[in-house]
Amino acid sequence: RMLSGYKPKNDVKDSYKILELEEGCSLDDVRNSYCNLAKKYHPDSSSGMADSRAFIRVEEAYRVVLGDLTAKQKSEPGEEEEDQFKSKSLQHRHYLSFEGVGIGTPSQREKQYMQFRVDRATEQVLEYRQQRLESRYAGSDLSRAQDVRQSKKVKITQAVERLVEDLIQESMAKGDFDNLRGKGKPLQKFSDSPHIDPMTHNLNRILIDNGYQPEWILLQKEIRETIERLRKSIVASRRKLGEPMTLPEQKQWGRICEQFAEDIRKLNKRVDNFNLVVPILSRQMVHFSTDKEILRARKSYEAVVEKVSGSGTKEDEGEEGKRFGWKSSLLKWFRL
């Protein structure tokens, strides 16, 4: 417009009013007022008062005021001042282009603005997907149940930690930790491996030295002791009955086997609990079979009976030998 000889319609007083300025203001005031109004009325700005016609009036008023300030100069402006006018007369274009994103030359700002648009589109897509997933699973009872279980688990863990901390503080107040072995001495480093946390290793060593055993080891020991006790008890119960068993004894043996089966069922539940806590897969145990254990008890009973009967026959033979030994010696003497 300046090069084509365009003449604005506004006069100087109206131009000052449009820019909300008074005559005699400085050049910086004119520029600041123009930038604020350009942000407010430019069509490409995100302002709620954007108006293309109002922006055209503001731009025309800005040019009229600049011309008036230039005319009021006593001397003609030098090259340096002309360059200042040229560099700052189009500040609104620098602000309004590319949504005010980026710095540098126009080409650099264009590249930065394109990257900004890509990032913004990606964020909008992610937000849309997140909203869809939230709306899909908002009313799901499963997610609610999981949240409730998780919250309960967290509450229980926190309660246990508080209880342990209270017990430790109570023991310290009573003086239970005053006579510990090695009190006041530095802890020895049990391992120099860089892959092992020294604090965890030292705590484990202290627990081991004081007789601590993991839960799965205690369960394994308890299961082995229980099955050995059950095996011995059923063999002892069978030995109390006659051979062959009478009808009442057979009924009693049936009740013993039923009780044994119930004990095996309870023991298998312990085996299930052991398999859940054992950290090594190869250490897991299989269930005990009631039929196999009863058959094993019968074989053990038969072996005991054979052993007893064998020792009985040997004793009888020994007594008969003692009884008829003097007769054989007397016959030998007669022969001689």
PDB file of C-alpha atoms in Angstrom, residues 72-241:
ATOM      1  CA  LYS A  72       6.937  16.229  13.015  1.00  0.00           C
ATOM      2  CA  GLN A  73      10.623  15.440  13.029  1.00  0.00           C
ATOM      3  CA  LYS A  74      12.690  18.655  12.732  1.00  0.00           C
ATOM      4  CA  SER A  75      15.303  16.980  10.586  1.00  0.00           C
ATOM      5  CA  GLU A  76      14.943  14.177   8.099  1.00  0.00           C
ATOM      6  CA  PRO A  77      15.552  10.752   9.612  1.00  0.00           C
ATOM      7  CA  GLY A  78      18.932   9.153   8.912  1.00  0.00           C
ATOM      8  CA  GLU A  79      19.629   5.769   7.490  1.00  0.00           C
ATOM      9  CA  GLU A  80      19.826   4.220  10.921  1.00  0.00           C
ATOM     10  CA  GLU A  81      16.400   5.526  11.909  1.00  0.00           C
ATOM     11  CA  GLU A  82      14.886   4.422   8.590  1.00  0.00           C
ATOM     12  CA  ASP A  83      16.218   0.940   9.164  1.00  0.00           C
ATOM     13  CA  GLN A  84      14.642   1.004  12.624  1.00  0.00           C
ATOM     14  CA  PHE A  85      11.247   1.907  11.140  1.00  0.00           C
ATOM     15  CA  LYS A  86      11.528  -0.785   8.507  1.00  0.00           C
ATOM     16  CA  SER A  87      12.532  -3.517  10.949  1.00  0.00           C
ATOM     17  CA  LYS A  88       9.846  -2.757  13.501  1.00  0.00           C
ATOM     18  CA  SER A  89       6.931  -1.640  11.353  1.00  0.00           C
ATOM     19  CA  LEU A  90       5.906  -5.239  10.655  1.00  0.00           C
ATOM     20  CA  GLN A  91       6.197  -6.722  14.118  1.00  0.00           C
ATOM     21  CA  HIS A  92       2.618  -7.909  14.035  1.00  0.00           C
ATOM     22  CA  ARG A  93       3.394 -10.084  11.040  1.00  0.00           C
ATOM     23  CA  HIS A  94       6.292 -11.666  12.951  1.00  0.00           C
ATOM     24  CA  TYR A  95       3.942 -12.368  15.850  1.00  0.00           C
ATOM     25  CA  LEU A  96       0.871 -13.525  13.919  1.00  0.00           C
ATOM     26  CA  SER A  97       2.555 -15.788  11.366  1.00  0.00           C
ATOM     27  CA  PHE A  98       2.898 -19.486  12.296  1.00  0.00           C
ATOM     28  CA  GLU A  99       0.762 -18.878  15.428  1.00  0.00           C
ATOM     29  CA  GLY A 100       3.699 -17.203  17.115  1.00  0.00           C
ATOM     30  CA  VAL A 101       5.722 -20.457  17.172  1.00  0.00           C
ATOM     31  CA  GLY A 102       9.454 -20.600  16.575  1.00  0.00           C
ATOM     32  CA  ILE A 103      12.373 -18.237  16.320  1.00  0.00           C
ATOM     33  CA  GLY A 104      14.823 -17.327  13.582  1.00  0.00           C
ATOM     34  CA  THR A 105      14.317 -16.757   9.869  1.00  0.00           C
ATOM     35  CA  PRO A 106      10.913 -17.350   8.201  1.00  0.00           C
ATOM     36  CA  SER A 107      12.069 -20.673   6.743  1.00  0.00           C
ATOM     37  CA  GLN A 108      13.314 -21.871  10.149  1.00  0.00           C
ATOM     38  CA  ARG A 109      10.087 -20.762  11.803  1.00  0.00           C
ATOM     39  CA  GLU A 110       8.081 -22.591   9.143  1.00  0.00           C
ATOM     40  CA  LYS A 111       9.919 -25.852   9.854  1.00  0.00           C
ATOM     41  CA  GLN A 112       9.429 -25.408  13.593  1.00  0.00           C
ATOM     42  CA  TYR A 113       5.742 -24.669  13.047  1.00  0.00           C
ATOM     43  CA  MET A 114       5.291 -27.846  10.964  1.00  0.00           C
ATOM     44  CA  GLN A 115       6.904 -29.915  13.736  1.00  0.00           C
ATOM     45  CA  PHE A 116       4.658 -28.171  16.264  1.00  0.00           C
ATOM     46  CA  ARG A 117       1.576 -29.125  14.251  1.00  0.00           C
ATOM     47  CA  VAL A 118       2.710 -32.759  14.036  1.00  0.00           C
ATOM     48  CA  ASP A 119       3.262 -32.928  17.817  1.00  0.00           C
ATOM     49  CA  ARG A 120      -0.087 -31.325  18.507  1.00  0.00           C
ATOM     50  CA  ALA A 121      -1.889 -33.758  16.196  1.00  0.00           C
ATOM     51  CA  THR A 122      -0.168 -36.709  17.909  1.00  0.00           C
ATOM     52  CA  GLU A 123      -1.234 -35.476  21.343  1.00  0.00           C
ATOM     53  CA  GLN A 124      -4.806 -35.036  20.160  1.00  0.00           C
ATOM     54  CA  VAL A 125      -4.891 -38.605  18.793  1.00  0.00           C
ATOM     55  CA  LEU A 126      -3.540 -40.004  22.065  1.00  0.00           C
ATOM     56  CA  GLU A 127      -6.062 -38.019  24.084  1.00  0.00           C
ATOM     57  CA  TYR A 128      -8.884 -39.276  21.860  1.00  0.00           C
ATOM     58  CA  ARG A 129      -7.817 -42.908  22.290  1.00  0.00           C
ATOM     59  CA  GLN A 130      -7.486 -42.461  26.031  1.00  0.00           C
ATOM     60  CA  GLN A 131     -10.981 -41.003  26.259  1.00  0.00           C
ATOM     61  CA  ARG A 132     -12.399 -43.908  24.240  1.00  0.00           C
ATOM     62  CA  LEU A 133     -10.735 -46.473  26.507  1.00  0.00           C
ATOM     63  CA  GLU A 134     -11.884 -44.672  29.634  1.00  0.00           C
ATOM     64  CA  SER A 135     -15.451 -44.472  28.359  1.00  0.00           C
ATOM     65  CA  ARG A 136     -15.363 -48.170  27.390  1.00  0.00           C
ATOM     66  CA  TYR A 137     -14.158 -49.446  30.750  1.00  0.00           C
ATOM     67  CA  ALA A 138     -15.711 -46.781  32.976  1.00  0.00           C
ATOM     68  CA  GLY A 139     -18.610 -48.995  34.054  1.00  0.00           C
ATOM     69  CA  SER A 140     -16.768 -52.287  34.167  1.00  0.00           C
ATOM     70  CA  ASP A 141     -17.199 -54.181  37.421  1.00  0.00           C
ATOM     71  CA  LEU A 142     -13.953 -56.036  36.832  1.00  0.00           C
ATOM     72  CA  SER A 143     -11.845 -52.886  36.921  1.00  0.00           C
ATOM     73  CA  ARG A 144     -13.632 -51.744  40.058  1.00  0.00           C
ATOM     74  CA  ALA A 145     -13.014 -55.074  41.762  1.00  0.00           C
ATOM     75  CA  GLN A 146      -9.339 -54.936  40.843  1.00  0.00           C
ATOM     76  CA  ASP A 147      -9.048 -51.423  42.212  1.00  0.00           C
ATOM     77  CA  VAL A 148     -10.723 -52.500  45.458  1.00  0.00           C
ATOM     78  CA  ARG A 149      -8.401 -55.511  45.838  1.00  0.00           C
ATOM     79  CA  GLN A 150      -5.372 -53.373  45.106  1.00  0.00           C
ATOM     80  CA  SER A 151      -6.417 -50.754  47.640  1.00  0.00           C
ATOM     81  CA  LYS A 152      -7.021 -53.456  50.266  1.00  0.00           C
ATOM     82  CA  LYS A 153      -3.620 -54.958  49.539  1.00  0.00           C
ATOM     83  CA  VAL A 154      -1.944 -51.586  49.940  1.00  0.00           C
ATOM     84  CA  LYS A 155      -3.796 -50.944  53.218  1.00  0.00           C
ATOM     85  CA  ILE A 156      -2.801 -54.368  54.607  1.00  0.00           C
ATOM     86  CA  THR A 157       0.840 -53.839  53.619  1.00  0.00           C
ATOM     87  CA  GLN A 158       0.918 -50.437  55.258  1.00  0.00           C
ATOM     88  CA  ALA A 159      -0.741 -51.817  58.402  1.00  0.00           C
ATOM     89  CA  VAL A 160       1.817 -54.647  58.647  1.00  0.00           C
ATOM     90  CA  GLU A 161       4.700 -52.213  58.185  1.00  0.00           C
ATOM     91  CA  ARG A 162       3.341 -49.967  60.916  1.00  0.00           C
ATOM     92  CA  LEU A 163       2.875 -52.962  63.229  1.00  0.00           C
ATOM     93  CA  VAL A 164       6.449 -54.163  62.658  1.00  0.00           C
ATOM     94  CA  GLU A 165       7.792 -50.678  63.233  1.00  0.00           C
ATOM     95  CA  ASP A 166       5.804 -50.384  66.480  1.00  0.00           C
ATOM     96  CA  LEU A 167       7.112 -53.762  67.687  1.00  0.00           C
ATOM     97  CA  ILE A 168      10.697 -52.741  66.917  1.00  0.00           C
ATOM     98  CA  GLN A 169      10.309 -49.460  68.766  1.00  0.00           C
ATOM     99  CA  GLU A 170       8.721 -51.245  71.736  1.00  0.00           C
ATOM    100  CA  SER A 171      11.562 -53.786  71.881  1.00  0.00           C
ATOM    101  CA  MET A 172      14.135 -51.004  71.718  1.00  0.00           C
ATOM    102  CA  ALA A 173      12.384 -49.197  74.576  1.00  0.00           C
ATOM    103  CA  LYS A 174      12.441 -52.373  76.693  1.00  0.00           C
ATOM    104  CA  GLY A 175      16.160 -52.870  76.017  1.00  0.00           C
ATOM    105  CA  ASP A 176      15.873 -56.127  74.090  1.00  0.00           C
ATOM    106  CA  PHE A 177      18.543 -54.955  71.644  1.00  0.00           C
ATOM    107  CA  ASP A 178      21.071 -53.891  74.271  1.00  0.00           C
ATOM    108  CA  ASN A 179      22.806 -57.270  74.679  1.00  0.00           C
ATOM    109  CA  LEU A 180      23.085 -58.268  71.050  1.00  0.00           C
ATOM    110  CA  ARG A 181      26.256 -59.955  69.893  1.00  0.00           C
ATOM    111  CA  GLY A 182      28.528 -57.566  68.059  1.00  0.00           C
ATOM    112  CA  LYS A 183      26.866 -54.388  69.311  1.00  0.00           C
ATOM    113  CA  GLY A 184      28.912 -51.290  68.532  1.00  0.00           C
ATOM    114  CA  LYS A 185      31.073 -53.127  66.001  1.00  0.00           C
ATOM    115  CA  PRO A 186      30.976 -52.485  62.246  1.00  0.00           C
ATOM    116  CA  LEU A 187      29.270 -55.053  60.062  1.00  0.00           C
ATOM    117  CA  GLN A 188      31.588 -57.249  58.058  1.00  0.00           C
ATOM    118  CA  LYS A 189      31.206 -57.466  54.309  1.00  0.00           C
ATOM    119  CA  PHE A 190      30.289 -61.070  53.586  1.00  0.00           C
ATOM    120  CA  SER A 191      30.650 -60.751  49.829  1.00  0.00           C
ATOM    121  CA  ASP A 192      32.584 -58.509  47.475  1.00  0.00           C
ATOM    122  CA  SER A 193      30.349 -59.209  44.488  1.00  0.00           C
ATOM    123  CA  PRO A 194      29.296 -55.944  42.788  1.00  0.00           C
ATOM    124  CA  HIS A 195      26.002 -57.546  41.678  1.00  0.00           C
ATOM    125  CA  ILE A 196      24.747 -58.094  45.264  1.00  0.00           C
ATOM    126  CA  ASP A 197      23.295 -55.317  47.376  1.00  0.00           C
ATOM    127  CA  PRO A 198      25.497 -55.223  50.518  1.00  0.00           C
ATOM    128  CA  MET A 199      22.618 -54.145  52.771  1.00  0.00           C
ATOM    129  CA  THR A 200      20.359 -56.996  51.624  1.00  0.00           C
ATOM    130  CA  HIS A 201      23.213 -59.513  51.880  1.00  0.00           C
ATOM    131  CA  ASN A 202      24.107 -58.425  55.416  1.00  0.00           C
ATOM    132  CA  LEU A 203      20.478 -58.567  56.547  1.00  0.00           C
ATOM    133  CA  ASN A 204      20.102 -62.082  55.120  1.00  0.00           C
ATOM    134  CA  ARG A 205      23.295 -63.186  56.870  1.00  0.00           C
ATOM    135  CA  ILE A 206      22.062 -61.804  60.200  1.00  0.00           C
ATOM    136  CA  LEU A 207      18.759 -63.647  59.818  1.00  0.00           C
ATOM    137  CA  ILE A 208      20.514 -66.909  58.973  1.00  0.00           C
ATOM    138  CA  ASP A 209      22.861 -66.618  61.943  1.00  0.00           C
ATOM    139  CA  ASN A 210      19.891 -66.178  64.282  1.00  0.00           C
ATOM    140  CA  GLY A 211      18.074 -69.282  63.018  1.00  0.00           C
ATOM    141  CA  TYR A 212      15.653 -67.685  60.557  1.00  0.00           C
ATOM    142  CA  GLN A 213      14.281 -70.018  57.876  1.00  0.00           C
ATOM    143  CA  PRO A 214      12.060 -69.111  54.914  1.00  0.00           C
ATOM    144  CA  GLU A 215       8.428 -70.173  54.948  1.00  0.00           C
ATOM    145  CA  TRP A 216       8.791 -72.739  52.165  1.00  0.00           C
ATOM    146  CA  ILE A 217      11.587 -74.566  53.997  1.00  0.00           C
ATOM    147  CA  LEU A 218       9.479 -74.831  57.143  1.00  0.00           C
ATOM    148  CA  LEU A 219       6.521 -76.115  55.105  1.00  0.00           C
ATOM    149  CA  GLN A 220       8.693 -78.697  53.381  1.00  0.00           C
ATOM    150  CA  LYS A 221      10.020 -79.951  56.702  1.00  0.00           C
ATOM    151  CA  GLU A 222       6.510 -80.111  58.174  1.00  0.00           C
ATOM    152  CA  ILE A 223       5.178 -82.089  55.174  1.00  0.00           C
ATOM    153  CA  ARG A 224       7.966 -84.662  55.387  1.00  0.00           C
ATOM    154  CA  GLU A 225       7.520 -85.141  59.125  1.00  0.00           C
ATOM    155  CA  THR A 226       3.745 -85.486  58.742  1.00  0.00           C
ATOM    156  CA  ILE A 227       3.894 -88.166  56.017  1.00  0.00           C
ATOM    157  CA  GLU A 228       6.433 -90.187  58.000  1.00  0.00           C
ATOM    158  CA  ARG A 229       4.230 -90.016  61.098  1.00  0.00           C
ATOM    159  CA  LEU A 230       1.154 -91.109  59.118  1.00  0.00           C
ATOM    160  CA  ARG A 231       3.022 -94.039  57.559  1.00  0.00           C
ATOM    161  CA  LYS A 232       4.250 -95.284  60.928  1.00  0.00           C
ATOM    162  CA  SER A 233       0.826 -94.886  62.532  1.00  0.00           C
ATOM    163  CA  ILE A 234      -1.026 -96.905  59.857  1.00  0.00           C
ATOM    164  CA  VAL A 235       1.558 -99.719  60.010  1.00  0.00           C
ATOM    165  CA  ALA A 236       1.257 -99.786  63.816  1.00  0.00           C
ATOM    166  CA  SER A 237      -2.543 -99.903  63.563  1.00  0.00           C
ATOM    167  CA  ARG A 238      -2.339-102.845  61.158  1.00  0.00           C
ATOM    168  CA  ARG A 239      -0.020-104.751  63.475  1.00  0.00           C
ATOM    169  CA  LYS A 240      -2.546-104.439  66.294  1.00  0.00           C
ATOM    170  CA  LEU A 241      -5.101-106.369  64.211  1.00  0.00           C
TER     171      LEU A 241
END
